[in-house]
Structures are given as C-alpha cells and as structure tokens.
Amino acid sequence: MQIARETLLRSYRAMRTIRDFEERLHVEFATGEIPGFVHLYCGEEASGVGVCANLTDSDTISSTHRGHGHCIAKGVEVSGMMAEIYGKSTGVCRGKGGSMHIADLSRGMLGANGIVGGGPPLMCGAALSHKVLKDGGVAVAFYGDGASNEGSTLESLNLATVWKLPVVFVVEDNGYGEATGSSFAVAGTQKARAEGFGMPYMECDGSDFFAVHQTAGEAIAHARAGNGPVMLHVHLARWYGHFEGDAMSYRAAGEVAEARRDHDCLVLFRRKVTEAGLLDDAELDAIDESVRDEIESSVVAAKAAPLPEAADLLADVYVRY
C-alpha cells in the first residue's frame, strides 16, 4: 500500500515523540516529583500510531491505563500532557486527571482509563453517536489481553454487532495482563471470540508500522462504510514493567532485550523507508532532534507550572447544556 510522504513523516514523528516522552518519564518518575502511577508505552508505538494515522479529529478513541501513546498518536499536545502528568494546572485536564485519565475531546481522545475494560462500552456509545448523527465517524477502543476477559468488553462486542456500530476493537496483546501471562488467563483465541460475536477478525505484527497501518486501514474502512464492528488483534511487546517500579520478575531472562534488539518499531521503520528511498536519514535525524527539544521544553514548563488551587476542586464538576 502506498503511503503519502507527509503521512510517513508525521507517523515517524509521532512514534519518536511517544518513545522519547516515555523514556523521559521513566527518568523523571524516579525523582519522586510525579504523583500517582505511570504505565509506559515503549515498544508499542507502531500500534497506536499505525491505527490513528487512519483517523481524523472527527473520529473517536478510548484508551487504557497505558494511555500516553494513544494520546500522542491522536494528536494531543505534548506540553499539556506533560503538565497533566505532573498534576499542574496547565495540564490538558487542568491537573485533575494525571497519567491515567488524560482526555482531549477536541482531538477525539475520549480518555485514558484506569478501569480495565472501561473503554469498549464508551466506544459503543461514541459509535452510536456517529451512526445516529451520520457524521461518518468511527470509534476505536484500545484495550489489552487482560481486558479482553472483562464482562464489559464482551458485552461491548455483542452490542456493537447487534447494533451494527462503526467501531473497531483493537486488542493490544503484549502477552501479559499486568504480571500474568495471557497463556494462563486468556482461554481460546481472540479470533474465536470475534467470530463468536459475528464480527470480522484481523491481526498484525505490532512492531511493523506498515502492517498495522494497512490492517487498521482495512478495519476502519469496513466500519466507516456502515458494515459494523471489527476486531483488530495487534501482537506486540512492552519494554518496561506493567507500571513504573515493577521489577518484572515474571518475565523470562533476555525477553525484553530480545524485543529491544529485534522488534524496535522505530528501527524497523527507519530501515524500510531509507532502503526504499522514501525518506532519508537526514530527515529522520532532524525529527529526532526536534522531538528531543520539544520533550525537554515540556518537562521544564511542567516543573515550573503552578499547582491547581483549592477553588479548582469545584470547577468542571458539572456540565451545563
């Protein structure tokens, strides 16, 4: 599939931004300045970016507790995200959401979610809205292999099929539901589950941006055309623990090192586009440098920003129509 040059540049920048954003958070969290829990998306960048490259601001997504990558892939502004994670009033949610609850409705990002399996029902609602309004929009629910066992997820698969909703269920399968291997906790296959609810099933290698982009494009086009929901099963690996501070004692020796060495989506992307003559190293290096500066500026600004005031507790509690 031919991908426009601008899309390639934008997608590389998004993946590089996610990687550098998360790597910097890994360092900053250790200082104790960041409140709450942080769950990093390193190693999974091609999944979120490959899917969201097929979406517009009018389309909607929901995320998980591991939501930074999805936010960036959907276009949420980096400095606002960093300030939010630091709990500052300049954050995209005014410091009230933190790492696990970032949302930006203007970008169609309906929220990261601390509830396992909390996103799929929300995306059924968003998809129903797209369908009723006839706005051509598609809803995408990102969730993990652990959340695939939740009743809320299974009910969403059923409802989406019954109502023929324009929704794509993206299972980001990194092999672990927190510290439990999916082979111990997930019965059957994701394909059989999709077929059990009468919806098409697709799968791809989550370390290959091009595979994700093409497969997600087909799934999203299917839903956008009014043909109902699709399940997209993305196989990938996370590089860090379930949360910052996780010792990962449950993972095999050399497992993460192998993933970093052989399945780095940024390395694979660079190799493919330069060998094909689509982009050159100088262009990609310039993006790397620009992103480093952007991340550095966002950290400096977040640390200097003010905390929410006591009066802010009562703001944004109710919506007035």
CSV table of C-alpha atoms in Angstrom, one decimal:
chain,number,residue,atom,x,y,z
A,1,MET,CA,0.0,0.0,0.0
A,2,GLN,CA,1.3,3.4,-1.0
A,3,ILE,CA,1.6,5.8,1.9
A,4,ALA,CA,1.9,9.6,1.3
A,5,ARG,CA,5.3,11.1,2.2
A,6,GLU,CA,3.7,13.5,4.6
A,7,THR,CA,2.0,10.6,6.4
A,8,LEU,CA,5.3,8.8,6.8
A,9,LEU,CA,7.0,11.9,8.3
A,10,ARG,CA,4.1,12.6,10.6
A,11,SER,CA,3.9,9.0,11.7
A,12,TYR,CA,7.7,8.8,12.4
A,13,ARG,CA,7.5,11.9,14.4
A,14,ALA,CA,4.6,10.6,16.4
A,15,MET,CA,6.4,7.3,17.2
A,16,ARG,CA,9.6,9.2,18.1
A,17,THR,CA,7.6,11.6,20.3
A,18,ILE,CA,6.0,8.7,22.1
A,19,ARG,CA,9.3,6.9,22.6
A,20,ASP,CA,11.2,10.0,23.9
A,21,PHE,CA,8.2,11.1,26.0
A,22,GLU,CA,8.0,7.7,27.8
A,23,GLU,CA,11.8,7.3,28.2
A,24,ARG,CA,11.9,10.8,29.8
A,25,LEU,CA,9.1,9.9,32.1
A,26,HIS,CA,11.0,6.8,33.1
A,27,VAL,CA,13.8,9.0,34.3
A,28,GLU,CA,11.6,11.7,35.8
A,29,PHE,CA,9.3,9.4,37.7
A,30,ALA,CA,12.4,8.0,39.7
A,31,THR,CA,12.8,11.5,41.2
A,32,GLY,CA,9.5,11.3,43.0
A,33,GLU,CA,8.2,14.5,41.6
A,34,ILE,CA,5.4,12.8,39.5
A,35,PRO,CA,2.3,11.9,41.5
A,36,GLY,CA,0.4,8.6,41.1
A,37,PHE,CA,1.1,5.7,38.9
A,38,VAL,CA,2.7,5.8,35.4
A,39,HIS,CA,2.4,3.0,32.8
A,40,LEU,CA,4.8,3.3,29.8
A,41,TYR,CA,4.0,2.5,26.1
A,42,CYS,CA,7.6,2.0,24.9
A,43,GLY,CA,7.8,-0.8,22.4
A,44,GLU,CA,4.2,-0.4,21.3
A,45,GLU,CA,4.4,2.9,19.4
A,46,ALA,CA,3.7,1.5,16.0
A,47,SER,CA,0.3,0.1,17.2
A,48,GLY,CA,-1.2,3.4,18.3
A,49,VAL,CA,0.3,5.5,15.5
A,50,GLY,CA,-0.5,2.9,12.8
A,51,VAL,CA,-4.1,2.9,13.8
A,52,CYS,CA,-4.6,6.6,14.4
A,53,ALA,CA,-2.8,7.5,11.1
A,54,ASN,CA,-6.1,6.3,9.5
A,55,LEU,CA,-8.3,8.5,11.7
A,56,THR,CA,-9.3,12.2,11.7
A,57,ASP,CA,-10.2,14.6,14.6
A,58,SER,CA,-13.8,13.7,14.0
A,59,ASP,CA,-13.2,10.0,14.8
A,60,THR,CA,-13.0,9.0,18.5
A,61,ILE,CA,-10.8,6.7,20.5
A,62,SER,CA,-10.7,5.4,24.1
A,63,SER,CA,-7.5,4.3,25.8
A,64,THR,CA,-6.3,2.3,28.8
A,65,HIS,CA,-4.2,3.0,31.9
A,66,ARG,CA,-1.3,2.9,29.4
A,67,GLY,CA,-2.6,5.9,27.5
A,68,HIS,CA,0.2,8.3,26.7
A,69,GLY,CA,1.0,6.7,23.3
A,70,HIS,CA,-2.6,6.8,22.2
A,71,CYS,CA,-2.9,10.4,23.2
A,72,ILE,CA,0.1,11.5,21.2
A,73,ALA,CA,-0.9,9.3,18.3
A,74,LYS,CA,-4.3,11.1,18.2
A,75,GLY,CA,-2.7,14.5,18.3
A,76,VAL,CA,-3.0,15.6,22.0
A,77,GLU,CA,-0.5,18.4,22.6
A,78,VAL,CA,2.7,17.2,24.3
A,79,SER,CA,3.3,20.0,26.8
A,80,GLY,CA,-0.3,19.9,28.0
A,81,MET,CA,0.2,16.1,28.6
A,82,MET,CA,3.4,16.5,30.5
A,83,ALA,CA,1.9,19.2,32.7
A,84,GLU,CA,-1.1,16.9,33.3
A,85,ILE,CA,1.2,14.1,34.4
A,86,TYR,CA,2.9,16.4,36.8
A,87,GLY,CA,-0.5,17.4,38.2
A,88,LYS,CA,-0.2,21.0,37.2
A,89,SER,CA,-3.0,23.5,36.4
A,90,THR,CA,-1.6,24.0,32.8
A,91,GLY,CA,-2.3,20.3,32.1
A,92,VAL,CA,-4.7,19.3,29.4
A,93,CYS,CA,-7.2,18.4,32.1
A,94,ARG,CA,-6.0,21.1,34.5
A,95,GLY,CA,-4.0,18.7,36.6
A,96,LYS,CA,-7.1,16.7,37.7
A,97,GLY,CA,-6.6,13.6,35.6
A,98,GLY,CA,-3.0,12.7,35.8
A,99,SER,CA,-1.3,10.0,33.8
A,100,MET,CA,-4.2,7.5,33.7
A,101,HIS,CA,-7.1,10.0,32.9
A,102,ILE,CA,-5.8,12.3,30.1
A,103,ALA,CA,-8.5,13.3,27.7
A,104,ASP,CA,-8.8,15.9,24.9
A,105,LEU,CA,-12.3,15.9,23.3
A,106,SER,CA,-11.2,18.4,20.6
A,107,ARG,CA,-8.9,15.7,19.3
A,108,GLY,CA,-11.4,12.9,19.6
A,109,MET,CA,-9.5,11.4,22.5
A,110,LEU,CA,-12.2,10.5,25.0
A,111,GLY,CA,-9.9,9.5,27.7
A,112,ALA,CA,-7.3,7.1,29.1
A,113,ASN,CA,-9.0,4.9,31.7
A,114,GLY,CA,-7.9,3.4,35.0
A,115,ILE,CA,-10.7,0.8,34.8
A,116,VAL,CA,-9.7,-2.4,33.0
A,117,GLY,CA,-12.2,-2.9,30.2
A,118,GLY,CA,-13.6,0.5,30.7
A,119,GLY,CA,-13.1,1.8,27.2
A,120,PRO,CA,-15.1,-0.6,24.9
A,121,PRO,CA,-18.5,0.4,26.4
A,122,LEU,CA,-17.6,4.1,26.0
A,123,MET,CA,-16.7,3.5,22.3
A,124,CYS,CA,-20.1,1.7,21.7
A,125,GLY,CA,-21.7,4.9,22.9
A,126,ALA,CA,-19.4,7.1,20.7
A,127,ALA,CA,-20.0,4.8,17.7
A,128,LEU,CA,-23.8,5.0,18.3
A,129,SER,CA,-23.4,8.8,18.2
A,130,HIS,CA,-21.5,8.6,14.9
A,131,LYS,CA,-24.2,6.4,13.5
A,132,VAL,CA,-27.2,8.5,14.6
A,133,LEU,CA,-25.6,11.7,13.6
A,134,LYS,CA,-24.5,10.2,10.2
A,135,ASP,CA,-21.2,12.1,10.5
A,136,GLY,CA,-19.1,9.3,9.0
A,137,GLY,CA,-17.1,8.9,12.2
A,138,VAL,CA,-15.5,5.7,13.6
A,139,ALA,CA,-14.9,4.8,17.2
A,140,VAL,CA,-11.8,2.8,18.2
A,141,ALA,CA,-11.4,1.1,21.5
A,142,PHE,CA,-7.9,0.2,22.5
A,143,TYR,CA,-7.6,-2.5,25.2
A,144,GLY,CA,-5.2,-5.2,26.3
A,145,ASP,CA,-5.3,-9.0,26.5
A,146,GLY,CA,-6.2,-8.8,30.2
A,147,ALA,CA,-9.2,-6.5,29.5
A,148,SER,CA,-10.4,-8.9,26.8
A,149,ASN,CA,-11.6,-11.2,29.6
A,150,GLU,CA,-13.8,-8.4,31.2
A,151,GLY,CA,-17.5,-8.7,31.0
A,152,SER,CA,-17.7,-5.1,29.9
A,153,THR,CA,-15.6,-5.9,26.9
A,154,LEU,CA,-17.5,-9.0,25.9
A,155,GLU,CA,-20.9,-7.2,26.3
A,156,SER,CA,-19.5,-4.4,24.1
A,157,LEU,CA,-18.6,-6.9,21.4
A,158,ASN,CA,-22.1,-8.2,21.5
A,159,LEU,CA,-23.8,-4.8,21.5
A,160,ALA,CA,-21.6,-3.5,18.7
A,161,THR,CA,-22.6,-6.4,16.5
A,162,VAL,CA,-26.3,-6.3,17.3
A,163,TRP,CA,-26.5,-2.5,16.6
A,164,LYS,CA,-24.0,-2.7,13.7
A,165,LEU,CA,-21.9,0.1,15.1
A,166,PRO,CA,-18.9,1.7,13.4
A,167,VAL,CA,-16.4,0.6,16.0
A,168,VAL,CA,-13.0,-1.1,15.8
A,169,PHE,CA,-11.9,-3.1,18.8
A,170,VAL,CA,-8.1,-3.0,19.0
A,171,VAL,CA,-6.6,-5.7,21.2
A,172,GLU,CA,-3.1,-4.6,22.0
A,173,ASP,CA,-1.7,-8.0,23.1
A,174,ASN,CA,1.6,-7.7,24.9
A,175,GLY,CA,1.3,-11.1,26.4
A,176,TYR,CA,0.7,-10.0,29.9
A,177,GLY,CA,-2.3,-8.9,31.9
A,178,GLU,CA,-0.3,-7.0,34.5
A,179,ALA,CA,2.0,-9.8,35.7
A,180,THR,CA,0.0,-12.8,34.5
A,181,GLY,CA,0.9,-14.3,31.1
A,182,SER,CA,-2.0,-14.4,28.7
A,183,SER,CA,-1.4,-18.1,28.2
A,184,PHE,CA,-2.5,-18.6,31.8
A,185,ALA,CA,-5.5,-16.3,31.7
A,186,VAL,CA,-7.0,-16.0,28.2
A,187,ALA,CA,-8.9,-19.0,27.1
A,188,GLY,CA,-9.3,-19.8,23.4
A,189,THR,CA,-8.2,-17.2,20.9
A,190,GLN,CA,-9.2,-13.6,20.1
A,191,LYS,CA,-10.2,-14.8,16.6
A,192,ALA,CA,-12.7,-17.3,18.0
A,193,ARG,CA,-14.1,-14.6,20.3
A,194,ALA,CA,-14.6,-12.2,17.4
A,195,GLU,CA,-16.2,-15.0,15.3
A,196,GLY,CA,-18.4,-15.9,18.3
A,197,PHE,CA,-19.9,-12.4,18.1
A,198,GLY,CA,-20.2,-12.5,14.3
A,199,MET,CA,-17.6,-9.8,13.5
A,200,PRO,CA,-14.6,-9.9,11.2
A,201,TYR,CA,-11.2,-10.5,12.8
A,202,MET,CA,-7.8,-9.2,11.6
A,203,GLU,CA,-4.4,-9.4,13.1
A,204,CYS,CA,-0.9,-7.9,12.6
A,205,ASP,CA,2.6,-7.5,13.9
A,206,GLY,CA,2.6,-4.5,16.2
A,207,SER,CA,6.3,-3.8,15.7
A,208,ASP,CA,5.7,-3.2,12.0
A,209,PHE,CA,4.1,0.2,11.4
A,210,PHE,CA,3.3,-0.6,7.8
A,211,ALA,CA,1.5,-3.8,8.8
A,212,VAL,CA,-0.5,-2.0,11.4
A,213,HIS,CA,-1.3,0.9,9.2
A,214,GLN,CA,-2.6,-1.3,6.4
A,215,THR,CA,-4.6,-3.7,8.5
A,216,ALA,CA,-6.1,-0.9,10.6
A,217,GLY,CA,-6.9,1.0,7.5
A,218,GLU,CA,-8.9,-2.0,6.2
A,219,ALA,CA,-10.7,-2.4,9.5
A,220,ILE,CA,-11.5,1.3,9.8
A,221,ALA,CA,-12.8,1.4,6.2
A,222,HIS,CA,-15.0,-1.6,6.9
A,223,ALA,CA,-16.6,0.2,9.9
A,224,ARG,CA,-16.8,3.6,8.3
A,225,ALA,CA,-18.7,2.1,5.3
A,226,GLY,CA,-21.5,1.0,7.7
A,227,ASN,CA,-20.6,-2.7,7.7
A,228,GLY,CA,-20.4,-3.0,11.5
A,229,PRO,CA,-17.6,-3.6,14.0
A,230,VAL,CA,-14.2,-5.3,13.5
A,231,MET,CA,-11.7,-6.8,15.9
A,232,LEU,CA,-8.0,-6.0,15.2
A,233,HIS,CA,-5.6,-8.1,17.2
A,234,VAL,CA,-2.1,-6.5,17.4
A,235,HIS,CA,0.8,-8.6,18.7
A,236,LEU,CA,3.5,-6.5,20.5
A,237,ALA,CA,5.8,-6.3,23.5
A,238,ARG,CA,6.2,-3.7,26.2
A,239,TRP,CA,9.7,-2.8,27.2
A,240,TYR,CA,9.1,-1.7,30.8
A,241,GLY,CA,7.1,-3.2,33.6
A,242,HIS,CA,3.3,-3.0,33.9
A,243,PHE,CA,3.9,0.2,36.0
A,244,GLU,CA,6.9,2.2,37.0
A,245,GLY,CA,8.5,0.3,39.8
A,246,ASP,CA,7.5,-3.1,38.6
A,247,ALA,CA,10.5,-5.5,38.9
A,248,MET,CA,9.3,-7.7,36.0
A,249,SER,CA,10.4,-10.8,37.9
A,250,TYR,CA,7.7,-12.7,35.9
A,251,ARG,CA,9.4,-12.2,32.6
A,252,ALA,CA,11.9,-14.6,31.1
A,253,ALA,CA,15.6,-13.8,31.1
A,254,GLY,CA,16.5,-11.9,27.9
A,255,GLU,CA,12.9,-11.4,26.8
A,256,VAL,CA,13.0,-7.6,26.9
A,257,ALA,CA,16.5,-7.4,25.5
A,258,GLU,CA,15.4,-9.5,22.5
A,259,ALA,CA,12.3,-7.3,21.9
A,260,ARG,CA,14.5,-4.2,22.0
A,261,ARG,CA,17.1,-5.7,19.7
A,262,ASP,CA,14.8,-7.4,17.1
A,263,HIS,CA,11.4,-5.7,17.3
A,264,ASP,CA,12.1,-1.9,17.7
A,265,CYS,CA,9.4,-0.3,15.5
A,266,LEU,CA,11.4,2.9,15.1
A,267,VAL,CA,14.5,1.0,13.9
A,268,LEU,CA,12.4,-1.2,11.5
A,269,PHE,CA,10.6,1.9,10.2
A,270,ARG,CA,13.8,3.8,9.5
A,271,ARG,CA,15.3,0.8,7.8
A,272,LYS,CA,12.3,0.3,5.5
A,273,VAL,CA,11.8,3.9,4.4
A,274,THR,CA,15.5,4.6,3.8
A,275,GLU,CA,16.1,1.4,1.9
A,276,ALA,CA,13.1,2.1,-0.3
A,277,GLY,CA,14.2,5.7,-0.8
A,278,LEU,CA,11.0,7.1,0.6
A,279,LEU,CA,12.8,9.2,3.3
A,280,ASP,CA,16.5,9.7,4.1
A,281,ASP,CA,18.4,9.6,7.4
A,282,ALA,CA,18.9,13.3,7.5
A,283,GLU,CA,15.2,14.0,7.5
A,284,LEU,CA,14.7,11.4,10.3
A,285,ASP,CA,17.6,12.7,12.3
A,286,ALA,CA,16.1,16.2,12.1
A,287,ILE,CA,12.8,14.9,13.5
A,288,ASP,CA,14.7,13.2,16.3
A,289,GLU,CA,16.5,16.4,17.3
A,290,SER,CA,13.2,18.4,17.1
A,291,VAL,CA,11.4,16.0,19.3
A,292,ARG,CA,14.2,15.9,21.9
A,293,ASP,CA,13.9,19.7,22.2
A,294,GLU,CA,10.1,19.5,22.4
A,295,ILE,CA,10.2,17.0,25.3
A,296,GLU,CA,12.9,18.9,27.1
A,297,SER,CA,10.8,22.1,26.9
A,298,SER,CA,7.7,20.3,28.1
A,299,VAL,CA,9.4,19.0,31.2
A,300,VAL,CA,10.9,22.4,32.1
A,301,ALA,CA,7.5,24.1,31.6
A,302,ALA,CA,5.7,21.4,33.6
A,303,LYS,CA,8.0,21.7,36.6
A,304,ALA,CA,7.6,25.5,36.6
A,305,ALA,CA,3.8,25.5,36.2
A,306,PRO,CA,1.5,26.2,39.2
A,307,LEU,CA,-0.4,23.5,41.0
A,308,PRO,CA,-4.2,23.7,40.9
A,309,GLU,CA,-5.8,25.9,43.6
A,310,ALA,CA,-8.3,24.8,46.2
A,311,ALA,CA,-11.1,26.5,44.2
A,312,ASP,CA,-10.3,24.4,41.2
A,313,LEU,CA,-11.8,21.4,43.1
A,314,LEU,CA,-15.3,22.6,42.3
A,315,ALA,CA,-14.6,23.5,38.7
A,316,ASP,CA,-15.5,21.2,35.8
A,317,VAL,CA,-17.7,19.0,38.1
A,318,TYR,CA,-20.9,19.6,36.3
A,319,VAL,CA,-21.7,20.2,32.6
A,320,ARG,CA,-24.2,22.8,31.7
A,321,TYR,CA,-26.1,22.5,28.5
